[in-house]
Amino acid sequence: MALDKPQVVQMLRTMILIREFDERAIQLRVAGKIYGAVHPYVGQEAIAVGVCSNLTVSDRVTSTHRGHGHCIAKGADIRRMMAELFGRVDGYCKGKGGSMHIADFAVGMLGANGIVGGGLPIACGAALAAQLEGKGDVTVCFFGDGAAAEGEFHEALNIASVWKLPIVFVCENNQYAANNAVAVQHPGVDIAAHAGAYHMPGVIVDGNDVLEVHTATGEAVVRARRGDGPSLLECKTYRWHFHAMRNTPPAETRASDEILSWKARDPIARLEQHGLERGVLSAAEIGTIRERVKSDLEAAVAFAEQSPFPDPKDLLVDMFAD
Ligand SMILES: Cc1ncc(C[n+]2csc(CCOP(=O)(O)OP(=O)(O)O)c2C)c(N)n1
């Protein structure tokens, strides 16, 4: 069923916000205003938005080191996210966690995660909790193609299948794990092919098409809510920028036309085109969405800048459980 206008507007706005948040984060990092590693999600926005547009606030997600897009799509507050990147007390971890540790349980965001594959067992635990609670909530587990080469990937798929956990595994295959192209990490081309071994549906999705991601996730979420167990979606996409703040892999090792061919499939431009062709968006409305995103982001940066640094005497506060 075609999405209605408010849904298209909401998706487009969220995708633009995710992109602009990370482009701004790169600028701020280069300018030395924020600290630590930033792993940009630019180019992958259709996945977070297409997936999370099927979720309610009580559904949970686990994220990765490249987590800003998941946080925004699940409803986290960009002011507190930005304050965290600035290392300030109003950040999600009071400025002591940084980009890779943003969590907001109030909106079901169980946390970004610096450990590759670390979200997979956490997602199984969250899905088991949801199964025991019996309210029909699902858990989505985002992870990369590199994480699919970790043992935790197989353990998680196995236990989720055996226990029919209400979980959707979403592999964001952005073609690289740091320096390594997907072909050198995996013997087969498709991560989704592993699903058959664990007796669950495995679906390959165009990860640069938010509508396709939305539909495929919708089917997996219905299956999970019904009690029929997990699914694996492999979203084929591309990481436009470097891995973290270093140029990895060096631009010259990527085939010269590779980046260009993926940029021609820009997920935001494709949704704009879809909206214009269907007559549910006008160029003026797109301009207004972009302006609004810009002012919201500047407000987030201003909020972060006025927030104080944590007091050094609080260095160990919140580090250990009582
Ligand atoms: C267990 C573990 N091994 C290695 C690393 C170092 N590391 C950080 S990100 C990364 C690549 C991850 O690739 P992928 O899962 O495909 O995610 P992407 O960065 O492409 O989004 C590696 C190897 C780590 N953080 N944790």
mmCIF file of C-alpha atoms and ligand atoms in Angstrom:
data_model
loop_
_atom_site.group_PDB
_atom_site.id
_atom_site.type_symbol
_atom_site.label_atom_id
_atom_site.label_comp_id
_atom_site.label_asym_id
_atom_site.label_seq_id
_atom_site.Cartn_x
_atom_site.Cartn_y
_atom_site.Cartn_z
ATOM 1 C CA MET A 1 0.000 0.000 0.000
ATOM 2 C CA ALA A 2 1.375 3.435 -0.924
ATOM 3 C CA LEU A 3 2.408 5.583 2.020
ATOM 4 C CA ASP A 4 0.349 8.669 2.742
ATOM 5 C CA LYS A 5 1.725 12.195 2.678
ATOM 6 C CA PRO A 6 2.477 12.553 6.415
ATOM 7 C CA GLN A 7 4.419 9.268 6.317
ATOM 8 C CA VAL A 8 6.488 10.376 3.310
ATOM 9 C CA VAL A 9 7.174 13.762 4.912
ATOM 10 C CA GLN A 10 8.175 12.140 8.201
ATOM 11 C CA MET A 11 10.513 9.686 6.452
ATOM 12 C CA LEU A 12 12.132 12.382 4.340
ATOM 13 C CA ARG A 13 12.571 14.736 7.266
ATOM 14 C CA THR A 14 14.183 11.997 9.384
ATOM 15 C CA MET A 15 16.525 10.915 6.583
ATOM 16 C CA ILE A 16 17.659 14.493 5.952
ATOM 17 C CA LEU A 17 18.126 15.045 9.689
ATOM 18 C CA ILE A 18 20.299 11.930 9.971
ATOM 19 C CA ARG A 19 22.450 13.003 7.026
ATOM 20 C CA GLU A 20 22.858 16.591 8.174
ATOM 21 C CA PHE A 21 23.546 15.538 11.770
ATOM 22 C CA ASP A 22 26.479 13.405 10.648
ATOM 23 C CA GLU A 23 27.808 15.911 8.095
ATOM 24 C CA ARG A 24 27.764 18.504 10.893
ATOM 25 C CA ALA A 25 29.419 16.048 13.302
ATOM 26 C CA ILE A 26 32.268 15.534 10.801
ATOM 27 C CA GLN A 27 32.772 19.318 10.523
ATOM 28 C CA LEU A 28 32.737 19.734 14.300
ATOM 29 C CA ARG A 29 35.173 16.855 14.771
ATOM 30 C CA VAL A 30 37.581 18.274 12.185
ATOM 31 C CA ALA A 31 37.295 21.661 13.903
ATOM 32 C CA GLY A 32 38.241 20.009 17.217
ATOM 33 C CA LYS A 33 34.951 20.969 18.880
ATOM 34 C CA ILE A 34 33.831 17.416 19.568
ATOM 35 C CA TYR A 35 35.869 14.454 20.723
ATOM 36 C CA GLY A 36 36.382 10.782 19.987
ATOM 37 C CA ALA A 37 35.554 8.717 16.947
ATOM 38 C CA VAL A 38 32.629 9.602 14.705
ATOM 39 C CA HIS A 39 31.445 6.876 12.318
ATOM 40 C CA PRO A 40 29.221 8.602 9.748
ATOM 41 C CA TYR A 41 25.974 6.938 8.674
ATOM 42 C CA VAL A 42 25.802 9.049 5.494
ATOM 43 C CA GLY A 43 24.392 7.023 2.583
ATOM 44 C CA GLN A 44 22.654 4.473 4.826
ATOM 45 C CA GLU A 45 19.730 6.642 6.024
ATOM 46 C CA ALA A 46 17.039 4.602 4.248
ATOM 47 C CA ILE A 47 17.744 1.601 6.465
ATOM 48 C CA ALA A 48 17.290 3.199 9.892
ATOM 49 C CA VAL A 49 14.222 5.096 8.695
ATOM 50 C CA GLY A 50 12.634 2.273 6.671
ATOM 51 C CA VAL A 51 13.052 -0.120 9.601
ATOM 52 C CA CYS A 52 12.047 2.167 12.490
ATOM 53 C CA SER A 53 8.974 3.487 10.663
ATOM 54 C CA ASN A 54 7.434 0.075 11.511
ATOM 55 C CA LEU A 55 8.172 0.285 15.234
ATOM 56 C CA THR A 56 6.336 1.687 18.236
ATOM 57 C CA VAL A 57 8.083 3.426 21.102
ATOM 58 C CA SER A 58 8.037 0.269 23.242
ATOM 59 C CA ASP A 59 9.733 -1.827 20.539
ATOM 60 C CA ARG A 60 13.469 -1.962 21.154
ATOM 61 C CA VAL A 61 16.519 -1.627 18.934
ATOM 62 C CA THR A 62 20.179 -2.442 19.433
ATOM 63 C CA SER A 63 22.697 -0.448 17.470
ATOM 64 C CA THR A 64 26.346 -0.355 16.404
ATOM 65 C CA HIS A 65 29.358 1.973 16.502
ATOM 66 C CA ARG A 66 27.711 3.710 13.481
ATOM 67 C CA GLY A 67 24.636 4.446 15.550
ATOM 68 C CA HIS A 68 23.512 8.074 15.128
ATOM 69 C CA GLY A 69 20.999 7.170 12.408
ATOM 70 C CA HIS A 70 19.407 4.456 14.538
ATOM 71 C CA CYS A 71 19.136 6.831 17.516
ATOM 72 C CA ILE A 72 17.465 9.567 15.473
ATOM 73 C CA ALA A 73 15.099 7.185 13.657
ATOM 74 C CA LYS A 74 14.013 5.646 16.991
ATOM 75 C CA GLY A 75 13.210 9.069 18.398
ATOM 76 C CA ALA A 76 16.230 10.131 20.463
ATOM 77 C CA ASP A 77 16.663 13.852 21.171
ATOM 78 C CA ILE A 78 19.302 15.404 18.864
ATOM 79 C CA ARG A 79 20.136 18.050 21.459
ATOM 80 C CA ARG A 80 21.177 15.422 24.007
ATOM 81 C CA MET A 81 22.981 13.460 21.271
ATOM 82 C CA MET A 82 24.926 16.544 20.232
ATOM 83 C CA ALA A 83 25.724 17.398 23.867
ATOM 84 C CA GLU A 84 27.125 13.884 24.261
ATOM 85 C CA LEU A 85 29.401 14.369 21.238
ATOM 86 C CA PHE A 86 30.558 17.651 22.802
ATOM 87 C CA GLY A 87 31.321 15.803 26.062
ATOM 88 C CA ARG A 88 28.886 17.921 28.089
ATOM 89 C CA VAL A 89 26.733 17.101 31.122
ATOM 90 C CA ASP A 90 23.451 17.397 29.215
ATOM 91 C CA GLY A 91 24.495 14.555 26.913
ATOM 92 C CA TYR A 92 22.921 11.112 27.119
ATOM 93 C CA CYS A 93 25.883 9.788 29.157
ATOM 94 C CA LYS A 94 26.566 13.104 30.914
ATOM 95 C CA GLY A 95 29.361 13.646 28.411
ATOM 96 C CA LYS A 96 31.338 10.600 29.472
ATOM 97 C CA GLY A 97 30.282 8.124 26.750
ATOM 98 C CA GLY A 98 30.587 9.848 23.389
ATOM 99 C CA SER A 99 29.234 8.862 20.016
ATOM 100 C CA MET A 100 29.396 5.083 20.476
ATOM 101 C CA HIS A 101 27.486 4.893 23.758
ATOM 102 C CA ILE A 102 24.274 6.768 23.126
ATOM 103 C CA ALA A 103 21.242 5.025 24.626
ATOM 104 C CA ASP A 104 17.735 6.207 25.437
ATOM 105 C CA PHE A 105 15.655 3.472 27.042
ATOM 106 C CA ALA A 106 12.612 5.792 27.090
ATOM 107 C CA VAL A 107 12.352 5.462 23.299
ATOM 108 C CA GLY A 108 13.527 1.843 23.107
ATOM 109 C CA MET A 109 17.087 2.651 21.995
ATOM 110 C CA LEU A 110 19.127 0.132 23.978
ATOM 111 C CA GLY A 111 22.425 1.612 22.905
ATOM 112 C CA ALA A 112 25.078 2.116 20.321
ATOM 113 C CA ASN A 113 27.952 -0.289 20.824
ATOM 114 C CA GLY A 114 31.689 -0.067 20.204
ATOM 115 C CA ILE A 115 32.047 -3.855 20.181
ATOM 116 C CA VAL A 116 31.482 -5.223 16.687
ATOM 117 C CA GLY A 117 28.679 -7.793 16.978
ATOM 118 C CA GLY A 118 28.043 -6.777 20.598
ATOM 119 C CA GLY A 119 24.410 -5.856 19.946
ATOM 120 C CA LEU A 120 23.457 -9.333 18.717
ATOM 121 C CA PRO A 121 23.265 -11.134 22.088
ATOM 122 C CA ILE A 122 21.800 -8.023 23.749
ATOM 123 C CA ALA A 123 19.002 -8.021 21.172
ATOM 124 C CA CYS A 124 18.261 -11.685 21.932
ATOM 125 C CA GLY A 125 17.984 -10.831 25.619
ATOM 126 C CA ALA A 126 15.654 -7.920 24.884
ATOM 127 C CA ALA A 127 13.522 -10.092 22.615
ATOM 128 C CA LEU A 128 13.324 -12.803 25.275
ATOM 129 C CA ALA A 129 12.161 -10.160 27.765
ATOM 130 C CA ALA A 130 9.491 -9.019 25.287
ATOM 131 C CA GLN A 131 8.387 -12.611 24.747
ATOM 132 C CA LEU A 132 8.003 -13.093 28.530
ATOM 133 C CA GLU A 133 6.183 -9.751 28.888
ATOM 134 C CA GLY A 134 3.714 -10.933 26.235
ATOM 135 C CA LYS A 135 2.757 -7.467 24.981
ATOM 136 C CA GLY A 136 3.746 -8.149 21.369
ATOM 137 C CA ASP A 137 6.832 -5.931 21.303
ATOM 138 C CA VAL A 138 9.624 -6.734 18.878
ATOM 139 C CA THR A 139 13.349 -6.081 18.945
ATOM 140 C CA VAL A 140 15.361 -4.979 15.919
ATOM 141 C CA CYS A 141 19.071 -5.753 15.863
ATOM 142 C CA PHE A 142 21.165 -3.576 13.516
ATOM 143 C CA PHE A 143 24.645 -4.841 12.634
ATOM 144 C CA GLY A 144 27.163 -4.593 9.810
ATOM 145 C CA ASP A 145 28.596 -7.047 7.299
ATOM 146 C CA GLY A 146 31.746 -7.176 9.455
ATOM 147 C CA ALA A 147 29.672 -8.233 12.479
ATOM 148 C CA ALA A 148 28.187 -11.046 10.393
ATOM 149 C CA ALA A 149 31.678 -12.574 10.381
ATOM 150 C CA GLU A 150 31.683 -12.773 14.206
ATOM 151 C CA GLY A 151 30.669 -15.904 16.146
ATOM 152 C CA GLU A 152 27.973 -13.922 17.966
ATOM 153 C CA PHE A 153 26.061 -13.584 14.715
ATOM 154 C CA HIS A 154 25.631 -17.364 14.470
ATOM 155 C CA GLU A 155 24.918 -17.831 18.164
ATOM 156 C CA ALA A 156 22.263 -15.120 18.092
ATOM 157 C CA LEU A 157 20.508 -16.440 14.994
ATOM 158 C CA ASN A 158 20.537 -19.949 16.393
ATOM 159 C CA ILE A 159 19.051 -19.156 19.808
ATOM 160 C CA ALA A 160 16.539 -16.709 18.306
ATOM 161 C CA SER A 161 15.315 -19.423 15.982
ATOM 162 C CA VAL A 162 15.220 -22.179 18.618
ATOM 163 C CA TRP A 163 13.260 -19.936 21.023
ATOM 164 C CA LYS A 164 11.172 -18.244 18.275
ATOM 165 C CA LEU A 165 12.196 -14.849 19.610
ATOM 166 C CA PRO A 166 10.351 -11.762 18.320
ATOM 167 C CA ILE A 167 13.379 -10.276 16.612
ATOM 168 C CA VAL A 168 14.337 -8.803 13.250
ATOM 169 C CA PHE A 169 18.034 -9.039 12.376
ATOM 170 C CA VAL A 170 18.975 -6.192 10.049
ATOM 171 C CA CYS A 171 22.369 -6.500 8.400
ATOM 172 C CA GLU A 172 23.537 -3.202 6.945
ATOM 173 C CA ASN A 173 25.853 -4.459 4.237
ATOM 174 C CA ASN A 174 27.674 -1.242 3.373
ATOM 175 C CA GLN A 175 30.308 -3.261 1.437
ATOM 176 C CA TYR A 176 33.153 -2.643 3.905
ATOM 177 C CA ALA A 177 34.259 -3.483 7.449
ATOM 178 C CA ALA A 178 36.816 -0.746 8.133
ATOM 179 C CA ASN A 179 39.338 -1.499 5.333
ATOM 180 C CA ASN A 180 37.993 -4.854 4.244
ATOM 181 C CA ALA A 181 35.657 -5.217 1.303
ATOM 182 C CA VAL A 182 32.824 -7.659 1.912
ATOM 183 C CA ALA A 183 34.226 -10.156 -0.610
ATOM 184 C CA VAL A 184 37.352 -10.694 1.499
ATOM 185 C CA GLN A 185 35.389 -11.256 4.721
ATOM 186 C CA HIS A 186 32.737 -13.678 3.497
ATOM 187 C CA PRO A 187 32.977 -16.781 1.327
ATOM 188 C CA GLY A 188 29.545 -16.140 -0.200
ATOM 189 C CA VAL A 189 28.156 -12.947 -1.653
ATOM 190 C CA ASP A 190 24.991 -12.721 0.427
ATOM 191 C CA ILE A 191 24.779 -12.529 4.229
ATOM 192 C CA ALA A 192 21.053 -13.323 3.941
ATOM 193 C CA ALA A 193 21.983 -16.819 2.734
ATOM 194 C CA HIS A 194 22.819 -17.757 6.343
ATOM 195 C CA ALA A 195 19.125 -17.523 7.264
ATOM 196 C CA GLY A 196 18.300 -20.909 5.722
ATOM 197 C CA ALA A 197 20.695 -22.689 8.090
ATOM 198 C CA TYR A 198 18.741 -21.256 11.012
ATOM 199 C CA HIS A 199 15.292 -21.905 9.519
ATOM 200 C CA MET A 200 14.202 -18.312 9.234
ATOM 201 C CA PRO A 201 13.330 -16.116 6.251
ATOM 202 C CA GLY A 202 16.344 -14.366 4.727
ATOM 203 C CA VAL A 203 15.509 -11.422 2.519
ATOM 204 C CA ILE A 204 17.803 -9.239 0.403
ATOM 205 C CA VAL A 205 16.647 -5.642 0.291
ATOM 206 C CA ASP A 206 17.778 -2.577 -1.659
ATOM 207 C CA GLY A 207 19.056 -0.670 1.365
ATOM 208 C CA ASN A 208 19.019 2.610 -0.553
ATOM 209 C CA ASP A 209 15.263 2.408 -1.116
ATOM 210 C CA VAL A 210 13.424 3.438 2.038
ATOM 211 C CA LEU A 211 10.094 2.150 0.728
ATOM 212 C CA GLU A 212 11.504 -1.316 0.034
ATOM 213 C CA VAL A 213 13.154 -1.415 3.465
ATOM 214 C CA HIS A 214 9.884 -0.282 5.079
ATOM 215 C CA THR A 215 7.851 -3.016 3.349
ATOM 216 C CA ALA A 216 10.299 -5.865 3.989
ATOM 217 C CA THR A 217 10.675 -4.879 7.643
ATOM 218 C CA GLY A 218 6.899 -4.594 7.983
ATOM 219 C CA GLU A 219 6.511 -8.255 6.980
ATOM 220 C CA ALA A 220 9.254 -9.372 9.378
ATOM 221 C CA VAL A 221 7.740 -7.338 12.230
ATOM 222 C CA VAL A 222 4.276 -8.851 11.652
ATOM 223 C CA ARG A 223 5.819 -12.325 11.717
ATOM 224 C CA ALA A 224 7.683 -11.560 14.956
ATOM 225 C CA ARG A 225 4.611 -10.042 16.674
ATOM 226 C CA ARG A 226 2.562 -13.088 15.651
ATOM 227 C CA GLY A 227 4.968 -15.335 17.549
ATOM 228 C CA ASP A 228 6.468 -16.960 14.450
ATOM 229 C CA GLY A 229 10.028 -15.963 15.311
ATOM 230 C CA PRO A 230 12.953 -14.134 13.784
ATOM 231 C CA SER A 231 13.829 -12.960 10.272
ATOM 232 C CA LEU A 232 17.068 -11.814 8.698
ATOM 233 C CA LEU A 233 17.087 -8.835 6.341
ATOM 234 C CA GLU A 234 20.226 -7.957 4.439
ATOM 235 C CA CYS A 235 20.096 -4.356 3.262
ATOM 236 C CA LYS A 236 22.615 -3.725 0.480
ATOM 237 C CA THR A 237 23.973 -0.218 0.798
ATOM 238 C CA TYR A 238 27.193 1.786 0.716
ATOM 239 C CA ARG A 239 29.247 3.784 3.192
ATOM 240 C CA TRP A 240 29.878 7.104 1.434
ATOM 241 C CA HIS A 241 32.520 8.383 3.825
ATOM 242 C CA PHE A 242 35.498 6.956 5.688
ATOM 243 C CA HIS A 243 35.167 4.300 8.383
ATOM 244 C CA ALA A 244 35.751 6.570 11.379
ATOM 245 C CA MET A 245 37.764 9.780 11.129
ATOM 246 C CA ARG A 246 40.546 8.212 9.069
ATOM 247 C CA ASN A 247 40.383 7.712 5.329
ATOM 248 C CA THR A 248 39.839 3.949 5.481
ATOM 249 C CA PRO A 249 39.977 2.344 3.074
ATOM 250 C CA PRO A 250 42.055 4.931 1.189
ATOM 251 C CA ALA A 251 39.910 6.435 -1.552
ATOM 252 C CA GLU A 252 42.298 5.187 -4.223
ATOM 253 C CA THR A 253 41.656 1.553 -3.252
ATOM 254 C CA ARG A 254 37.953 1.847 -3.973
ATOM 255 C CA ALA A 255 37.223 1.448 -7.685
ATOM 256 C CA SER A 256 36.964 4.959 -9.117
ATOM 257 C CA ASP A 257 33.390 4.570 -10.288
ATOM 258 C CA GLU A 258 32.230 2.704 -7.150
ATOM 259 C CA ILE A 259 31.469 5.725 -4.977
ATOM 260 C CA LEU A 260 29.919 7.581 -7.917
ATOM 261 C CA SER A 261 27.633 4.696 -8.856
ATOM 262 C CA TRP A 262 26.342 4.428 -5.273
ATOM 263 C CA LYS A 263 25.917 8.201 -4.947
ATOM 264 C CA ALA A 264 23.721 8.018 -8.034
ATOM 265 C CA ARG A 265 21.437 5.858 -5.877
ATOM 266 C CA ASP A 266 21.245 8.437 -3.078
ATOM 267 C CA PRO A 267 18.399 7.258 -0.811
ATOM 268 C CA ILE A 268 17.261 10.811 -0.027
ATOM 269 C CA ALA A 269 17.123 11.928 -3.662
ATOM 270 C CA ARG A 270 15.173 8.770 -4.486
ATOM 271 C CA LEU A 271 12.519 9.452 -1.838
ATOM 272 C CA GLU A 272 12.251 13.081 -2.966
ATOM 273 C CA GLN A 273 11.784 11.901 -6.550
ATOM 274 C CA HIS A 274 9.119 9.422 -5.437
ATOM 275 C CA GLY A 275 7.255 12.123 -3.521
ATOM 276 C CA LEU A 276 7.399 14.584 -6.418
ATOM 277 C CA GLU A 277 6.254 12.013 -8.983
ATOM 278 C CA ARG A 278 3.324 10.911 -6.818
ATOM 279 C CA GLY A 279 2.397 14.512 -6.153
ATOM 280 C CA VAL A 280 2.591 14.070 -2.360
ATOM 281 C CA LEU A 281 5.555 16.474 -2.085
ATOM 282 C CA SER A 282 6.388 19.751 -3.795
ATOM 283 C CA ALA A 283 9.837 21.286 -4.293
ATOM 284 C CA ALA A 284 8.789 24.080 -1.916
ATOM 285 C CA GLU A 285 7.850 21.577 0.805
ATOM 286 C CA ILE A 286 11.202 19.817 0.421
ATOM 287 C CA GLY A 287 12.925 23.201 0.812
ATOM 288 C CA THR A 288 10.932 23.865 3.994
ATOM 289 C CA ILE A 289 11.879 20.458 5.432
ATOM 290 C CA ARG A 290 15.569 21.181 4.742
ATOM 291 C CA GLU A 291 15.373 24.636 6.347
ATOM 292 C CA ARG A 292 13.668 23.227 9.421
ATOM 293 C CA VAL A 293 16.321 20.503 9.784
ATOM 294 C CA LYS A 294 19.047 23.128 9.522
ATOM 295 C CA SER A 295 17.545 25.289 12.269
ATOM 296 C CA ASP A 296 16.857 22.273 14.534
ATOM 297 C CA LEU A 297 20.492 21.216 14.147
ATOM 298 C CA GLU A 298 21.841 24.675 14.898
ATOM 299 C CA ALA A 299 19.654 24.730 18.018
ATOM 300 C CA ALA A 300 21.133 21.355 19.023
ATOM 301 C CA VAL A 301 24.689 22.645 18.546
ATOM 302 C CA ALA A 302 23.873 25.785 20.575
ATOM 303 C CA PHE A 303 22.300 23.635 23.313
ATOM 304 C CA ALA A 304 25.446 21.477 23.430
ATOM 305 C CA GLU A 305 27.819 24.441 23.482
ATOM 306 C CA GLN A 306 26.098 26.109 26.427
ATOM 307 C CA SER A 307 26.088 22.890 28.460
ATOM 308 C CA PRO A 308 28.985 22.628 30.992
ATOM 309 C CA PHE A 309 31.697 19.984 30.932
ATOM 310 C CA PRO A 310 31.330 17.348 33.655
ATOM 311 C CA ASP A 311 33.067 18.112 36.922
ATOM 312 C CA PRO A 312 36.368 16.161 37.105
ATOM 313 C CA LYS A 313 35.399 15.019 40.592
ATOM 314 C CA ASP A 314 32.530 13.067 38.964
ATOM 315 C CA LEU A 315 34.953 11.084 36.820
ATOM 316 C CA LEU A 316 34.043 7.740 38.371
ATOM 317 C CA VAL A 317 30.349 8.496 39.030
ATOM 318 C CA ASP A 318 28.054 6.229 36.931
ATOM 319 C CA MET A 319 31.020 4.050 35.936
ATOM 320 C CA PHE A 320 30.226 1.207 38.325
ATOM 321 C CA ALA A 321 26.972 -0.327 39.552
ATOM 322 C CA ASP A 322 26.292 0.134 43.268
HETATM 323 C C1 LIG B 1 34.955 -7.234 18.550
HETATM 324 C C2 LIG B 1 35.602 -6.101 17.772
HETATM 325 N N1 LIG B 1 36.500 -6.395 16.811
HETATM 326 C C3 LIG B 1 37.070 -5.390 16.101
HETATM 327 C C4 LIG B 1 36.750 -4.084 16.344
HETATM 328 C C5 LIG B 1 37.384 -2.960 15.505
HETATM 329 N N2 LIG B 1 36.381 -2.489 14.540
HETATM 330 C C6 LIG B 1 35.618 -1.412 14.793
HETATM 331 S S1 LIG B 1 34.510 -1.136 13.587
HETATM 332 C C7 LIG B 1 35.067 -2.424 12.668
HETATM 333 C C8 LIG B 1 34.436 -2.755 11.335
HETATM 334 C C9 LIG B 1 33.017 -3.164 11.484
HETATM 335 O O1 LIG B 1 32.444 -3.388 10.218
HETATM 336 P P1 LIG B 1 30.898 -3.611 10.043
HETATM 337 O O2 LIG B 1 30.372 -4.507 11.103
HETATM 338 O O3 LIG B 1 30.682 -4.029 8.625
HETATM 339 O O4 LIG B 1 30.272 -2.176 10.285
HETATM 340 P P2 LIG B 1 30.515 -0.821 9.460
HETATM 341 O O5 LIG B 1 31.685 -0.140 10.118
HETATM 342 O O6 LIG B 1 30.770 -1.188 8.043
HETATM 343 O O7 LIG B 1 29.267 -0.047 9.634
HETATM 344 C C10 LIG B 1 36.093 -3.071 13.324
HETATM 345 C C11 LIG B 1 36.793 -4.267 12.807
HETATM 346 C C12 LIG B 1 35.816 -3.815 17.369
HETATM 347 N N3 LIG B 1 35.439 -2.572 17.666
HETATM 348 N N4 LIG B 1 35.232 -4.848 18.051
#
